[in-house]
Structure formats: structure tokens, C-alpha cells
Amino acid sequence: MDSELKLTIKDMVVVGKGILAADESVKTATKRLASINTESTEETRRQYRNIMLSAPQVEKYLCGVILFEETLHQKSDNGMLFPKLLAKKGIVPGIKVDGGLADLDNGEQYTKGLEGLGNRLEEYKKSGCRFAKWRAVYSISEKTPSPAIIQRNAEDLAKYARICQEHGIVPIVEPEVLIDGTHSIIKCQEVTEKVLKAVFDALNKENVAIDLTILKPSMVISGKQSDIRAGVQEVAGRTIKTLKKTIPSELPSINFLSGGQSPEEATAHLNAMHTLNEHLPWYVSFSYARALQEPALNAWKGKNENIPAAQKAFLKRAKLNSLATMGKYSEDMEKNE
Ligand code: 5MM
């Protein structure tokens, strides 16, 4: 089992490459398609995913794609099952395995989906998936996140990660401290530190092999509605400081989520982390959904004649984020590319 996991890590930790999150549930995909006045059907969701997954030479920038269950059984315009298409390009197919969020009485949310996970993983494996992803969320307000949700999410993420590794699937562990709110970057830093500490304590307790795990965290960033929002250098500096304090060096890769940042912000922040002149013990890259997809979605508008423009927009963001993983991105590339 270990050699299988090691090979997947090797294929997913590649300098200059990152992960595309294309794992929106039907509900979220419907919201995204509504923003371009396109009806959400199985076919329009397939068409949309086909634009990104079939984009020419996308494998230069991506080492993995997180898929939603529905996409596993869908085919590209050329008639190839999407996981097969990705594998053919040398991109590792993965799958979102959490069952979404459920409300708790105090207004916080936990993640569903542990029941029957092992059996589902066996099925996903047959479809070609080699890694999985599970997302837990933490909201910042005066009373949240509560110690109880920090503990519960950490334990569930750890159980999920252990089950994945037992089935030869690399777990992506995604604790997302939400950007919504008026909080300061310092508050976000405090919360992120507590959350990550609890997650790694739980992973260790559950005997999860850290060197065969990928972390998908949020960045340390000011609340979206905050009056004073920290600049790029501060976000990069505080994020790396917090990660160094809480994450063991044997973790192979940290792939950030974009969490509501604009595409340009998400790229600039990642790039700045690589220009801090600090040694980073792990590979630091991206696993963006919105920050990679937004320009493509807006260019497509649900119309066939816009597919080339949508693919161009998608490849541009993928390339700029690839450059950011090496600290080689600059703002003027936004105009020239
Ligand atoms: C936080 O969401 C993840 C990363 O996306 P962003 O880069 O846009 O923040 C993403 O993988 C998310 O987990 C999926 O889109 C699935 O979301 P839902 O809400 O449909 O389960």
C-alpha cells in the first residue's frame, strides 16, 4: 500500500505544477453556471468540465485534478472517460469524498461522509482515482470557531485520512478558515494556528503517515469585509510563519485553496510566499477552484463558439499560477499573457 501512496505523492509533487479543484457539488456547480445564465444539467456540467480538462497542454501546469463523482462517469468531447483522459496526460485524477456540510445548533457546520467511506473509495479507485479530498470549514466571529468544532473537524479529517491511506488513496486534508467577515489578519492567524495544530495532533493520534498526505489550507488573510485589508507581502509572511509553526517538515506538499480571493490575488499571494527568501520545507503550490476557473467560466458564457476563448483564459491562469509556485510571476504578466 505504501509504495502505491508514494508513487502518487511523487506524481503530485512536481515543481511548477499544482492541482485544479473541479469538484463542485451539483448545488455549487449550479450556482456557478447561473452566474453566466446557463442552466445546470448533467450535460452543461460535462461541457464546462470538458473545457478545462481538454485544454491543450494543460498538463504543463497541472499534476492533479479533484473531480466530483458525477464527472467520473462522463466523457470528453472525444469520447474518453475524464479520469482516463487525465491519466493519459500524466495528470493524477482524484475525488472529493466528503458529503458536504451539515448545520450544528450553534450555527457552526461539520462535514458529513465518514459512513461507508471505505467502500466508496474502492469504487472510486476502480474509476482511476488515486487521491481524495475532504473539506472542513471554520467561520470566524466573536464566538467561533468553537473549541468543539476545532476538535471535531480535526478528528474527522484524521479518520478520513487514515481510511484513505488504508485503501491506497492519498488524502488531501482541507481545513478551510473562511474569509467571510470583518476580522483582522491577526485574528485569522490566531485561528489558523489553532486549527492546524489540532489537525496535526489528530493526524498523529490516528497514525496517519504525514509524508503520504497533502494539506490544502486557506491562507492567513484579512476578512473579506474588513476595513483594513493586509497587503500581499503581509499575507505571504504571516501565512508561511503560521505554517512553519504548525506543520511538520515531512509533509510533502501544501496546496492552497483560493477561498474567495480574486484570481489575481490568489496568484500574487502564492508567488510572494516564494519570494520571501525563506527556506520552505514542503512544496508550496495551489489547489484552486474559483481562482483558476472564474475567467474561463466568464469567457465561455455557455456558448460553443466561446470555447477557444475559455480555454485560453483557463490556460493563462494555470500558467501564471505555475510561475507563482517558482516565484516567477509578476503583475505585468496579467496584461501580456
Ligand atoms: C473551498 O473550496 C475548495 C477550493 O475552492 P476555492 O479555490 O474556490 O476556494 C473546493 O475544492 C471545494 O471544496 C469544492 O468546490 C466543492 O465545494 P462544495 O461546496 O460544492 O462541496
XYZ file of N, CA, C and O and ligand atoms in Angstrom, residues 21 23-25 28 32 66 96 98 100 133 135 174 176 216 257-260 287-291, ligand 1:
117
model
N -9.057 22.208 -8.592
C -10.243 21.681 -7.913
C -11.433 21.904 -8.839
O -11.842 23.042 -9.084
N -14.267 20.031 -8.332
C -15.087 19.058 -7.602
C -16.352 19.678 -7.013
O -16.879 19.197 -6.005
N -16.845 20.747 -7.636
C -18.050 21.380 -7.106
C -19.214 20.379 -7.132
O -19.441 19.705 -8.146
N -19.933 20.341 -6.033
C -21.136 19.509 -5.977
C -22.154 20.087 -6.970
O -21.979 21.216 -7.467
N -23.275 23.597 -5.958
C -22.299 24.677 -6.206
C -22.109 24.908 -7.702
O -22.046 26.058 -8.153
N -22.543 28.386 -9.950
C -21.517 28.935 -10.866
C -22.108 29.115 -12.276
O -21.895 30.137 -12.915
N -9.069 17.448 -8.896
C -10.068 16.880 -7.982
C -11.407 16.903 -8.710
O -11.866 17.961 -9.162
N -13.454 14.219 -4.678
C -13.968 14.783 -3.423
C -14.838 13.710 -2.763
O -15.760 13.198 -3.412
N -16.002 14.001 0.676
C -16.868 14.418 1.783
C -18.296 14.546 1.261
O -18.532 14.697 0.061
N -20.382 16.969 2.046
C -20.872 18.336 2.239
C -21.050 18.685 3.711
O -20.688 17.919 4.609
N -10.206 14.048 -1.412
C -10.205 15.332 -0.716
C -11.401 15.442 0.215
O -12.522 15.027 -0.140
N -13.173 18.387 2.923
C -13.100 19.790 3.370
C -13.865 19.989 4.674
O -15.006 19.534 4.810
N -8.277 19.191 3.984
C -8.592 20.593 3.686
C -9.325 21.283 4.844
O -10.559 21.242 4.912
N -10.546 24.640 6.009
C -10.700 25.993 5.445
C -11.210 26.972 6.494
O -12.369 26.895 6.923
N -4.360 21.015 2.244
C -4.957 22.086 1.425
C -5.534 23.125 2.382
O -6.713 23.071 2.738
N -6.088 26.506 -1.086
C -7.366 26.819 -1.724
C -7.400 28.328 -1.927
O -6.611 29.065 -1.311
N -8.269 28.808 -2.811
C -8.299 30.268 -3.033
C -9.351 30.951 -2.166
O -9.199 32.139 -1.844
N -10.396 30.250 -1.807
C -11.309 30.712 -0.760
C -11.998 32.049 -0.943
O -12.290 32.728 0.039
N -12.248 32.463 -2.170
C -12.952 33.738 -2.363
C -12.019 34.896 -2.688
O -12.458 36.038 -2.833
N -4.264 24.604 -5.158
C -5.349 23.657 -5.465
C -6.621 24.494 -5.563
O -7.558 24.339 -4.799
N -6.594 25.441 -6.498
C -7.675 26.426 -6.591
C -8.855 25.900 -7.411
O -8.668 25.171 -8.385
N -10.033 26.347 -7.018
C -11.223 26.130 -7.841
C -11.570 27.470 -8.498
O -11.233 27.704 -9.668
N -12.173 28.373 -7.704
C -12.628 29.636 -8.292
C -11.504 30.449 -8.938
O -11.665 31.002 -10.029
N -10.342 30.531 -8.293
C -9.269 31.383 -8.811
C -8.677 30.861 -10.123
O -8.036 31.605 -10.855
C -13.012 25.843 -0.649
O -13.418 25.144 -1.758
C -12.440 24.337 -2.397
C -11.422 25.180 -3.105
O -12.105 26.084 -3.936
P -11.698 27.627 -3.968
O -10.291 27.668 -4.511
O -12.702 28.215 -4.895
O -11.788 28.148 -2.590
C -13.160 23.419 -3.409
O -12.388 22.291 -3.720
C -14.498 22.980 -2.855
O -14.284 22.095 -1.815
C -15.285 22.361 -3.998
O -15.527 23.358 -4.948
C -16.579 21.683 -3.565
O -17.415 22.584 -2.966
P -18.886 22.156 -2.496
O -19.335 23.322 -1.656
O -19.724 22.009 -3.711
O -18.792 20.886 -1.708
